[in-house]
Amino acid sequence: MSIRVFVPSDTTAASVGADKVAEKIAQEASQRGIDVQIVRNGSRGMFWLEPLVEVAAERGRVAYGPVRSADVSGLFDADFLSGGDHALNLGLTAEIPYLKNQERLTFARVGLIDPLSIEEYEAFGGGAGLRKAIALEPNQIISAVKESGLRGRGGAAFPTGIKWQTVLDTTADQKYIVCNADEGDSGTFADRMLMEGDPYCLIEGMIIAGLAVGATQGYIYLRSEYPRCWTTLNQAIDRARVAGWLGENVLGSGRRFELEVRLGAGAYICGEETALLESLEGKRGEVRAKPPLPAISGLFGKPTVVNNVITLASVPIVLSCGAAFYHDYGLGRSRGTLTIQLAGNIKRAGLIEKAFGLTLRELLFDYGGGSASGRPIRAVQAGGPLGAYVPAKDFDMPLDYEAFMNRGAMVGHGGIVAFDDTVNMLKMARFAMEFCAEESCGKCTPCRIGSVRGVEVIDRIQAGTAREENLELLEELCDTMQYGSLCAMGGMTPFPVMSALRHFPEDFGLDQND
Ligand SMILES: Cc1cc2nc3c(=O)[nH]c(=O)nc-3n(C[C@H](O)[C@H](O)[C@H](O)COP(=O)(O)O)c2cc1C
Ligand code: SF4
């Protein structure tokens, strides 16, 4: 019997040499006459250990990492195929504390299975949610999603069941499910990891959404910088069609659902749902005024569910294990698990799926191991480029939508970017304005013009020119952008700017007590 060796095909692992390692293992095994089966799995999300090679040994899966192709011959000599001792031996993968202490619901299969094998997907619990959904009425599916407490993981945390109900209740000859896989936030990669590591989970979630609202066509709007993901998704969709999951008769239910992937236009604003729909329709990604909501008039003017990858990929487990099971995780109105992406100046960057409620401090130090530079962590930016900077004194704040909101911050897509004490927060505030100027769709004045003026005002503050007046002007400008912009791009750029000023006044030439 051949020995199974797992080498991630995930983009992050590939970027540090996983493909070469896989090739070298195949070559070495053939030279030594050993029968190995190399499985290109998803990443376990422990990026500092990539390429993380795992061997299916008798006592369980044993991990080795980070493995370079130059290490491969030595690994064979150390009998790694039986889990042998070696400097890179990390023990049983499931026992590595970073992974062991997680609560993986959405990511339950990522890294465990061959992403493209439907058989393995089903063997590890996949498909059970869809089979349950097929036996339910649309309203029953939506009730389960509502009762689970699932809220959108794309940024705004809107209750998913309520969005679906609006689409179900809107009569139309055609409805759509659109998956937002544009993943533009800084330091985020959960969508990509899920799509590369367990694509059928997203496909299943989208089919369930289609059954729930009466949509027969789905589109995945994929970030253009994700070429591996594009290939994986297309292969998975082809196989799902052959297996009867997609097409005229979903798993023999007599219901239709088709799915296609579309490549994004490469602009941050194309992640905003209405700009995304414009882009999907082949137009320039410009924000639409709301109302009407996409749930009523979305793609090609038809009722459309727009949901993030993780939102949709969380639906199968809600259906298969029940709303109450999912709802039992988390706290307050933040139910279920959050897929946190730890990035920036951090020792152990990666993906952590945990029930809501974990504190930033636990995340940064217990999981992240502190800064990569070894210096104190001064601030984190949570929730992408429009998210506020959270100072170290607030690191005991739990990851919970409301707790963050109450302090002017946001959880968003769960991206946490760490900065050590060498960061200059005035420069970060300037960057936020510059980013907005660069990425603004240009439709409304507060954002298009305000962001350019914002850069100029911050430059004057930095130069010490009429500092008091310019600080006042910056506050007024942020106020205008926040309340006068058409969408959250211009509306939230003031969050990083003002949080930098509020928490780190010394970087703006002010006394801490000013
Ligand atoms: C400027 C901007 C960029 C956004 N980018 C993304 C993105 O890359 N991915 C995403 O899922 N949502 C993004 N959103 C949020 C979407 O507009 C929308 O709320 C989300 O796709 C809805 O899905 P959900 O309910 O599952 O969160 C963005 C919003 C704004 C304002
Ligand atoms: S806030 Fe910016 S991105 Fe949003 S509609 Fe206005 S110009 Fe476009």
Coordinates of C-alpha atoms and ligand atoms in Angstrom, one line a residue:
M1 CA 0.0 0.0 0.0
S2 CA 1.3 3.4 -0.9
I3 CA 2.1 5.9 1.9
R4 CA 0.2 9.2 1.8
V5 CA 2.2 12.3 2.0
F6 CA 0.5 15.7 2.2
V7 CA 2.1 18.8 0.7
P8 CA -0.1 21.9 0.5
S9 CA -0.9 23.3 -3.0
D10 CA -2.2 26.4 -1.2
T11 CA -0.9 29.7 -2.6
T12 CA 0.9 30.6 0.6
A13 CA 2.7 27.3 0.8
A14 CA 3.5 27.4 -2.9
S15 CA 5.0 30.9 -2.5
V16 CA 7.6 29.4 -0.1
G17 CA 8.5 26.4 -2.2
A18 CA 5.8 23.7 -1.6
D19 CA 5.7 22.7 -5.3
K20 CA 9.4 22.1 -5.4
V21 CA 9.2 20.1 -2.2
A22 CA 6.4 17.9 -3.6
E23 CA 8.4 17.3 -6.8
K24 CA 11.5 16.4 -4.7
I25 CA 9.6 14.0 -2.6
A26 CA 8.2 12.2 -5.7
Q27 CA 11.7 12.1 -7.2
E28 CA 13.4 10.8 -4.0
A29 CA 10.7 8.2 -3.5
S30 CA 11.0 6.9 -7.0
Q31 CA 14.8 6.7 -6.7
R32 CA 14.5 4.7 -3.5
G33 CA 11.7 2.5 -4.9
I34 CA 9.2 3.6 -2.3
D35 CA 5.5 3.9 -3.2
V36 CA 4.2 7.2 -2.0
Q37 CA 1.0 9.0 -2.9
I38 CA 1.4 12.7 -2.7
V39 CA -1.8 14.6 -1.9
R40 CA -1.8 18.3 -2.6
N41 CA -4.0 19.4 0.3
G42 CA -5.0 22.9 1.6
S43 CA -2.9 24.7 4.1
R44 CA -3.4 24.1 7.9
G45 CA -3.0 27.9 8.2
M46 CA 0.3 27.9 10.2
F47 CA 2.2 30.0 7.8
W48 CA 5.5 30.1 9.6
L49 CA 5.7 26.3 9.3
E50 CA 5.0 26.2 5.5
P51 CA 5.7 24.2 3.5
L52 CA 4.2 21.9 6.1
V53 CA 4.6 18.3 5.0
E54 CA 2.5 15.7 6.7
V55 CA 2.8 11.9 6.6
A56 CA -0.1 9.5 7.3
A57 CA 1.8 7.4 9.9
E58 CA 0.2 4.7 12.0
R59 CA -0.3 6.9 15.0
G60 CA -1.8 9.7 13.0
R61 CA -0.7 12.5 10.8
V62 CA 2.8 13.6 11.6
A63 CA 4.0 17.1 10.6
Y64 CA 7.4 18.3 9.4
G65 CA 8.1 21.9 8.7
P66 CA 9.1 24.2 7.3
V67 CA 10.5 21.8 4.7
R68 CA 12.8 23.0 1.9
S69 CA 13.6 20.7 -1.0
A70 CA 17.1 20.4 0.3
D71 CA 15.7 18.8 3.4
V72 CA 13.9 16.0 1.6
S73 CA 16.7 13.5 1.2
G74 CA 17.5 13.8 4.9
L75 CA 13.8 13.3 5.8
F76 CA 13.8 10.0 3.8
D77 CA 17.0 9.0 5.7
A78 CA 15.2 9.7 8.9
D79 CA 12.3 7.5 7.9
F80 CA 9.9 10.3 7.9
L81 CA 7.4 8.1 6.0
S82 CA 6.9 6.3 9.3
G83 CA 6.9 9.5 11.3
G84 CA 10.6 9.2 12.2
D85 CA 12.6 11.7 14.3
H86 CA 14.1 14.7 12.5
A87 CA 14.9 18.3 13.5
L88 CA 11.8 19.3 11.5
N89 CA 9.5 16.8 13.1
L90 CA 6.7 18.7 14.8
G91 CA 4.8 15.7 16.2
L92 CA 1.2 14.9 15.5
T93 CA -0.3 17.8 13.5
A94 CA -3.5 17.7 15.5
E95 CA -1.5 18.2 18.7
I96 CA 0.3 21.4 17.6
P97 CA -1.2 23.9 20.1
Y98 CA -2.0 26.6 17.4
L99 CA -4.3 24.1 15.7
K100 CA -5.4 22.0 18.6
N101 CA -6.9 24.9 20.5
Q102 CA -9.0 26.0 17.5
E103 CA -12.7 25.4 16.9
R104 CA -12.8 24.6 13.3
L105 CA -16.3 24.4 11.9
T106 CA -16.1 26.1 8.5
F107 CA -12.5 25.0 8.1
A108 CA -13.1 21.5 9.5
R109 CA -11.8 19.8 6.4
V110 CA -9.2 22.3 5.1
G111 CA -5.8 20.6 5.1
L112 CA -7.3 17.2 5.9
I113 CA -8.6 16.2 2.5
D114 CA -7.7 16.3 -1.1
P115 CA -9.6 19.5 -2.1
L116 CA -10.8 18.1 -5.4
S117 CA -12.0 14.7 -4.2
I118 CA -15.8 14.6 -3.8
E119 CA -15.5 11.2 -2.2
E120 CA -13.2 12.5 0.6
Y121 CA -15.4 15.6 1.0
E122 CA -18.4 13.3 1.7
A123 CA -16.3 11.0 3.9
F124 CA -15.5 14.0 6.1
G125 CA -19.1 15.1 6.5
G126 CA -19.5 17.2 3.3
G127 CA -22.9 17.1 1.5
A128 CA -24.9 16.3 4.6
G129 CA -26.2 19.9 4.7
L130 CA -27.3 19.9 1.1
R131 CA -29.1 16.6 1.5
K132 CA -31.0 18.0 4.5
A133 CA -31.8 21.2 2.6
I134 CA -33.2 19.3 -0.3
A135 CA -35.8 17.7 2.1
L136 CA -36.8 21.2 3.5
E137 CA -39.1 24.0 2.2
P138 CA -37.3 27.2 1.4
N139 CA -38.7 28.9 4.5
Q140 CA -37.4 26.1 6.7
I141 CA -33.9 26.5 5.3
I142 CA -34.0 30.2 6.0
S143 CA -35.3 29.7 9.5
A144 CA -32.4 27.4 10.3
V145 CA -30.0 30.1 9.0
K146 CA -31.8 32.8 11.0
E147 CA -31.8 30.7 14.2
S148 CA -28.1 29.9 13.8
G149 CA -27.4 33.6 14.2
L150 CA -25.1 33.6 11.2
R151 CA -24.1 37.1 10.2
G152 CA -22.2 38.1 7.0
R153 CA -18.4 37.6 7.2
G154 CA -17.7 40.0 4.4
G155 CA -17.6 43.1 6.6
A156 CA -21.0 44.5 7.6
A157 CA -22.1 41.5 9.7
F158 CA -25.6 41.7 8.3
P159 CA -27.8 38.7 9.4
T160 CA -27.7 36.2 6.5
G161 CA -31.1 34.7 7.1
I162 CA -32.8 38.1 6.8
K163 CA -31.0 38.9 3.5
W164 CA -32.1 35.5 2.1
Q165 CA -35.7 36.1 3.3
T166 CA -35.9 39.3 1.3
V167 CA -34.7 37.5 -1.8
L168 CA -37.2 34.6 -1.2
D169 CA -40.1 37.1 -0.7
T170 CA -39.3 39.0 -3.9
T171 CA -41.1 37.6 -6.9
A172 CA -39.0 37.4 -10.1
D173 CA -38.5 35.1 -13.1
Q174 CA -34.8 34.8 -12.3
K175 CA -32.8 35.2 -9.1
Y176 CA -29.0 34.9 -8.5
I177 CA -26.6 33.9 -5.8
V178 CA -23.4 35.9 -6.0
C179 CA -20.4 34.9 -3.9
N180 CA -18.1 37.8 -3.0
A181 CA -14.6 36.3 -3.3
D182 CA -12.9 39.6 -4.1
E183 CA -11.1 39.5 -0.7
G184 CA -9.5 42.9 -0.9
D185 CA -8.9 43.6 2.8
S186 CA -5.3 43.9 3.9
G187 CA -3.9 40.9 5.7
T188 CA -6.9 38.6 4.7
F189 CA -6.7 35.2 3.1
A190 CA -9.5 33.1 4.7
D191 CA -11.6 33.1 1.5
R192 CA -8.7 32.0 -0.6
M193 CA -7.7 29.3 1.9
L194 CA -11.2 27.9 2.0
M195 CA -11.6 27.9 -1.8
E196 CA -8.2 26.3 -2.4
G197 CA -8.5 23.8 0.5
D198 CA -12.2 22.9 0.5
P199 CA -14.0 24.3 -2.6
Y200 CA -17.0 21.9 -2.4
C201 CA -17.9 23.5 0.9
L202 CA -18.4 26.8 -0.8
I203 CA -20.2 25.1 -3.7
E204 CA -22.5 23.3 -1.3
G205 CA -23.3 26.5 0.6
M206 CA -24.2 28.3 -2.7
I207 CA -26.4 25.5 -3.8
I208 CA -28.2 25.6 -0.5
A209 CA -28.6 29.4 -0.8
G210 CA -30.1 28.8 -4.3
L211 CA -32.6 26.2 -3.0
A212 CA -33.5 28.6 -0.1
V213 CA -34.3 31.7 -2.2
G214 CA -35.3 30.1 -5.5
A215 CA -32.1 31.1 -7.5
T216 CA -30.9 28.8 -10.2
Q217 CA -27.7 30.6 -11.2
G218 CA -24.7 31.4 -9.1
Y219 CA -21.5 33.3 -9.7
I220 CA -18.3 33.4 -7.8
Y221 CA -16.6 36.8 -8.3
L222 CA -13.0 35.9 -7.7
R223 CA -10.1 38.2 -6.9
S224 CA -8.0 38.5 -10.0
E225 CA -4.8 37.9 -8.0
Y226 CA -5.8 34.3 -7.1
P227 CA -4.8 32.2 -10.1
R228 CA -4.5 29.0 -8.2
C229 CA -7.8 29.4 -6.7
W230 CA -9.3 30.1 -10.1
T231 CA -8.0 26.7 -11.4
T232 CA -9.1 24.8 -8.2
L233 CA -12.6 26.3 -8.3
N234 CA -13.1 25.6 -12.0
Q235 CA -11.9 22.0 -11.6
A236 CA -14.2 21.5 -8.6
I237 CA -17.2 23.0 -10.4
D238 CA -16.6 20.7 -13.4
R239 CA -16.4 17.7 -11.1
A240 CA -19.4 18.8 -9.1
R241 CA -21.4 18.9 -12.4
V242 CA -20.3 15.4 -13.3
A243 CA -21.2 14.1 -9.9
G244 CA -24.7 15.6 -10.3
W245 CA -24.4 18.3 -7.6
L246 CA -24.8 21.0 -10.2
G247 CA -27.0 21.2 -13.3
E248 CA -30.7 20.5 -14.1
N249 CA -31.3 18.0 -11.3
V250 CA -29.2 18.7 -8.1
L251 CA -28.6 15.4 -6.4
G252 CA -31.8 14.0 -8.0
S253 CA -34.0 16.7 -6.3
G254 CA -35.5 17.9 -9.6
R255 CA -34.1 21.4 -8.7
R256 CA -31.7 23.3 -10.9
F257 CA -28.5 25.1 -10.0
E258 CA -25.6 26.3 -12.2
L259 CA -22.4 27.9 -11.1
E260 CA -19.6 29.9 -12.8
V261 CA -16.5 31.7 -11.7
R262 CA -15.9 35.3 -12.9
L263 CA -12.5 37.0 -12.5
G264 CA -12.6 40.3 -10.6
A265 CA -11.5 43.6 -12.2
G266 CA -8.6 44.1 -9.7
A267 CA -10.0 47.1 -7.8
Y268 CA -10.7 47.3 -4.1
I269 CA -14.0 48.9 -4.7
C270 CA -15.2 45.9 -6.7
G271 CA -15.5 44.1 -3.4
E272 CA -18.3 46.5 -2.4
E273 CA -21.4 44.6 -3.4
T274 CA -23.0 47.0 -5.8
A275 CA -19.8 47.8 -7.6
L276 CA -19.2 44.1 -7.8
L277 CA -22.6 43.6 -9.5
E278 CA -21.8 46.4 -12.0
S279 CA -18.5 44.7 -12.7
L280 CA -20.2 41.3 -13.1
E281 CA -22.4 42.9 -15.6
G282 CA -19.4 43.9 -17.6
K283 CA -19.3 47.5 -16.6
R284 CA -16.9 49.7 -14.7
G285 CA -17.0 48.9 -11.0
E286 CA -18.9 51.9 -9.7
V287 CA -21.0 51.9 -6.6
R288 CA -24.8 52.0 -7.0
A289 CA -27.0 54.1 -4.8
K290 CA -29.0 52.0 -2.3
P291 CA -32.0 51.5 -2.2
P292 CA -32.8 49.4 -4.1
L293 CA -31.0 46.7 -2.2
P294 CA -29.3 44.0 -4.3
A295 CA -31.7 41.5 -2.5
I296 CA -34.5 43.2 -4.4
S297 CA -32.8 44.5 -7.5
G298 CA -29.3 43.1 -7.9
L299 CA -27.5 41.4 -10.8
F300 CA -29.2 42.4 -14.1
G301 CA -31.9 44.0 -11.9
K302 CA -33.0 40.7 -10.4
P303 CA -33.2 39.7 -6.7
T304 CA -29.7 38.7 -5.7
V305 CA -28.0 37.2 -2.6
V306 CA -24.5 38.7 -2.3
N307 CA -22.6 36.9 0.4
N308 CA -19.0 36.5 1.3
V309 CA -17.2 33.1 0.8
I310 CA -17.0 32.3 4.6
T311 CA -20.7 33.2 5.1
L312 CA -21.7 30.8 2.4
A313 CA -19.2 28.1 3.4
S314 CA -20.6 28.3 7.0
V315 CA -24.1 27.3 5.8
P316 CA -23.5 23.6 5.2
I317 CA -22.6 23.0 8.9
V318 CA -25.6 25.0 10.0
L319 CA -27.8 22.7 8.1
S320 CA -26.0 19.4 8.8
C321 CA -25.4 20.0 12.5
G322 CA -28.4 22.2 13.2
A323 CA -28.9 25.9 14.0
A324 CA -28.6 25.3 17.7
F325 CA -25.2 23.6 17.4
Y326 CA -23.8 26.6 15.5
H327 CA -25.5 29.1 17.7
D328 CA -23.9 27.5 20.8
Y329 CA -20.5 28.9 19.7
G330 CA -19.9 32.6 20.3
L331 CA -21.4 35.3 22.6
G332 CA -24.0 38.0 22.5
R333 CA -25.1 38.6 18.9
S334 CA -21.9 37.3 17.5
R335 CA -22.7 33.6 17.0
G336 CA -20.6 30.8 15.6
T337 CA -17.0 31.0 14.8
L338 CA -14.8 33.7 13.3
T339 CA -12.0 32.9 10.9
I340 CA -9.3 35.3 12.1
Q341 CA -6.4 36.1 9.9
L342 CA -3.4 37.1 11.8
A343 CA -0.8 39.1 9.8
G344 CA 1.7 41.9 9.8
N345 CA 4.5 42.1 12.3
I346 CA 3.7 38.9 14.1
K347 CA 5.8 35.8 14.8
R348 CA 3.2 33.2 14.0
A349 CA 0.9 34.5 11.2
G350 CA -1.9 32.4 10.0
L351 CA -5.5 31.4 10.2
I352 CA -7.3 30.8 13.5
E353 CA -10.9 29.7 13.6
K354 CA -12.4 30.2 17.0
A355 CA -15.7 31.0 18.6
F356 CA -16.3 34.7 18.9
G357 CA -15.1 36.0 22.3
L358 CA -11.4 35.5 22.1
T359 CA -9.5 38.6 23.1
L360 CA -7.0 40.4 20.9
R361 CA -4.4 39.8 23.6
E362 CA -4.9 36.0 23.5
L363 CA -4.8 36.1 19.7
L364 CA -1.7 38.2 19.4
F365 CA 0.4 36.5 22.2
D366 CA -1.0 33.0 22.8
Y367 CA -1.4 32.3 19.1
G368 CA 0.7 34.9 17.4
G369 CA 3.6 34.7 19.8
G370 CA 4.1 38.5 19.8
S371 CA 5.7 40.6 17.2
A372 CA 8.1 39.1 14.6
S373 CA 10.6 41.9 15.4
G374 CA 10.5 41.0 19.1
R375 CA 9.5 44.6 19.9
P376 CA 6.3 45.5 21.7
I377 CA 3.1 45.5 19.6
R378 CA 1.9 49.1 19.6
A379 CA -1.4 48.7 17.6
V380 CA -3.4 46.5 15.4
Q381 CA -5.5 47.4 12.4
A382 CA -8.6 45.2 12.5
G383 CA -11.1 44.7 9.7
G384 CA -9.1 45.8 6.7
P385 CA -7.9 49.1 5.4
L386 CA -11.1 50.9 6.5
G387 CA -10.8 49.5 10.1
A388 CA -9.7 51.5 13.1
Y389 CA -6.3 51.1 14.8
V390 CA -6.7 49.5 18.2
P391 CA -4.0 50.5 20.7
A392 CA -2.4 48.0 23.1
K393 CA -4.4 49.3 26.1
D394 CA -7.5 47.8 24.4
F395 CA -6.1 44.4 23.6
D396 CA -8.4 42.8 26.2
M397 CA -11.4 43.6 24.0
P398 CA -13.1 40.4 22.9
L399 CA -13.6 39.7 19.3
D400 CA -17.3 40.4 19.1
Y401 CA -19.0 42.7 16.5
E402 CA -20.7 44.8 19.1
A403 CA -17.7 45.1 21.5
F404 CA -15.6 46.4 18.6
M405 CA -18.4 48.7 17.3
N406 CA -18.8 50.3 20.8
R407 CA -15.1 51.3 20.6
G408 CA -15.3 52.6 17.1
A409 CA -13.6 49.6 15.7
M410 CA -14.8 46.7 13.5
V411 CA -14.2 43.0 13.2
G412 CA -15.0 43.0 9.5
H413 CA -13.7 40.0 7.6
G414 CA -11.5 39.1 10.6
G415 CA -8.2 40.4 9.3
I416 CA -5.8 41.6 12.1
V417 CA -2.6 43.3 11.1
A418 CA -0.1 43.9 13.9
F419 CA 2.4 46.8 14.1
D420 CA 5.3 47.2 16.6
D421 CA 6.4 50.3 18.3
T422 CA 8.4 51.6 15.4
V423 CA 5.2 52.4 13.5
N424 CA 4.5 56.0 12.8
M425 CA 0.7 56.4 13.1
L426 CA 0.6 59.7 11.2
K427 CA 2.1 57.9 8.2
M428 CA -0.6 55.2 8.7
A429 CA -3.3 57.9 8.7
R430 CA -1.9 59.4 5.6
F431 CA -1.8 55.9 4.0
A432 CA -5.5 55.5 4.7
M433 CA -6.3 58.7 2.9
E434 CA -3.9 57.9 0.0
F435 CA -5.5 54.4 -0.3
C436 CA -9.0 55.9 -0.5
A437 CA -7.8 58.4 -3.2
E438 CA -6.3 55.6 -5.2
E439 CA -9.3 53.2 -4.8
S440 CA -12.2 55.6 -4.8
C441 CA -14.7 54.8 -7.5
G442 CA -15.2 58.5 -8.0
K443 CA -18.9 58.6 -7.8
C444 CA -19.3 61.0 -4.9
T445 CA -17.4 64.1 -3.9
P446 CA -16.6 63.6 -0.2
C447 CA -14.6 60.5 -1.0
R448 CA -13.1 61.4 -4.4
I449 CA -12.0 64.9 -3.5
G450 CA -12.0 64.5 0.3
S451 CA -9.4 61.8 0.3
V452 CA -7.0 63.8 -1.9
R453 CA -7.4 66.8 0.4
G454 CA -6.9 64.5 3.4
V455 CA -3.4 63.5 2.2
E456 CA -2.6 67.2 1.7
V457 CA -3.8 68.2 5.2
I458 CA -1.9 65.4 6.9
D459 CA 1.3 66.4 4.9
R460 CA 0.9 69.9 6.3
I461 CA 0.5 68.5 9.9
Q462 CA 3.6 66.5 9.4
A463 CA 5.5 69.6 8.2
G464 CA 4.3 71.5 11.2
T465 CA 2.5 74.1 9.1
A466 CA -0.4 75.7 11.0
R467 CA -0.7 72.4 12.9
E468 CA -3.7 73.4 15.1
E469 CA -5.8 74.7 12.1
N470 CA -4.9 71.7 10.0
L471 CA -5.8 69.2 12.8
E472 CA -9.2 70.9 13.1
L473 CA -9.6 70.8 9.3
L474 CA -8.7 67.1 9.3
E475 CA -11.5 66.4 11.9
E476 CA -14.0 68.4 9.8
L477 CA -13.0 66.6 6.6
C478 CA -13.3 63.2 8.3
D479 CA -16.8 64.2 9.5
T480 CA -17.8 65.2 6.0
M481 CA -16.4 62.0 4.5
Q482 CA -18.1 59.8 7.2
Y483 CA -21.5 61.3 6.9
G484 CA -21.5 62.5 3.3
S485 CA -20.1 59.6 1.3
L486 CA -22.3 57.2 -0.7
C487 CA -20.6 54.0 0.5
A488 CA -18.3 52.7 3.2
M489 CA -15.2 53.4 1.2
G490 CA -15.3 57.1 1.8
G491 CA -17.5 56.7 4.9
M492 CA -15.1 54.6 6.8
T493 CA -11.7 55.9 5.7
P494 CA -12.0 58.4 8.7
F495 CA -11.9 55.4 11.1
P496 CA -8.2 54.5 10.6
V497 CA -7.4 58.2 10.4
M498 CA -9.2 59.4 13.5
S499 CA -8.3 56.3 15.6
A500 CA -4.6 57.0 14.8
L501 CA -5.1 60.6 15.9
R502 CA -7.1 59.8 18.9
H503 CA -4.9 57.0 20.3
F504 CA -1.5 58.2 19.1
P505 CA -1.6 62.1 19.3
E506 CA 2.2 62.2 19.9
D507 CA 2.7 61.0 16.3
F508 CA 0.8 64.1 15.1
G509 CA 3.0 66.5 17.1
L510 CA 0.6 66.8 20.0
D511 CA 1.1 66.0 23.7
Q512 CA -0.6 62.8 24.8
N513 CA -2.9 64.8 27.0
D514 CA -4.0 67.3 24.3
Ligands
LIG1 C1 -15.0 49.2 -0.2 C2 -15.6 47.9 0.2 C3 -15.0 46.8 -0.1 C4 -15.5 45.5 0.2 N1 -14.8 44.4 -0.1 C5 -15.4 43.2 0.2 C6 -14.7 42.0 -0.2 O1 -13.6 42.0 -0.7 N2 -15.3 40.8 0.2 C7 -16.5 40.7 0.8 O2 -17.0 39.7 1.0 N3 -17.1 41.9 1.1 C8 -16.6 43.1 0.8 N4 -17.3 44.2 1.1 C9 -18.6 44.1 1.8 C10 -19.7 43.9 0.7 O3 -20.2 45.1 0.2 C11 -20.9 43.1 1.2 O4 -21.3 43.7 2.4 C12 -20.7 41.6 1.4 O5 -20.2 41.0 0.3 C13 -22.0 41.0 1.8 O6 -21.8 39.6 2.2 P1 -22.0 39.1 3.7 O7 -23.3 39.5 4.1 O8 -21.8 37.6 3.6 O9 -20.9 39.8 4.5 C14 -16.8 45.5 0.8 C15 -17.4 46.7 1.2 C16 -16.9 47.9 0.9 C17 -17.6 49.1 1.2
SF4_2 S1 -17.6 56.7 -1.1 FE1 -16.0 56.6 -2.7 S2 -16.1 54.5 -3.4 FE2 -18.0 54.9 -2.4 S3 -19.4 55.7 -3.9 FE3 -18.4 57.5 -3.1 S4 -16.7 57.8 -4.4 FE4 -17.4 55.7 -4.8

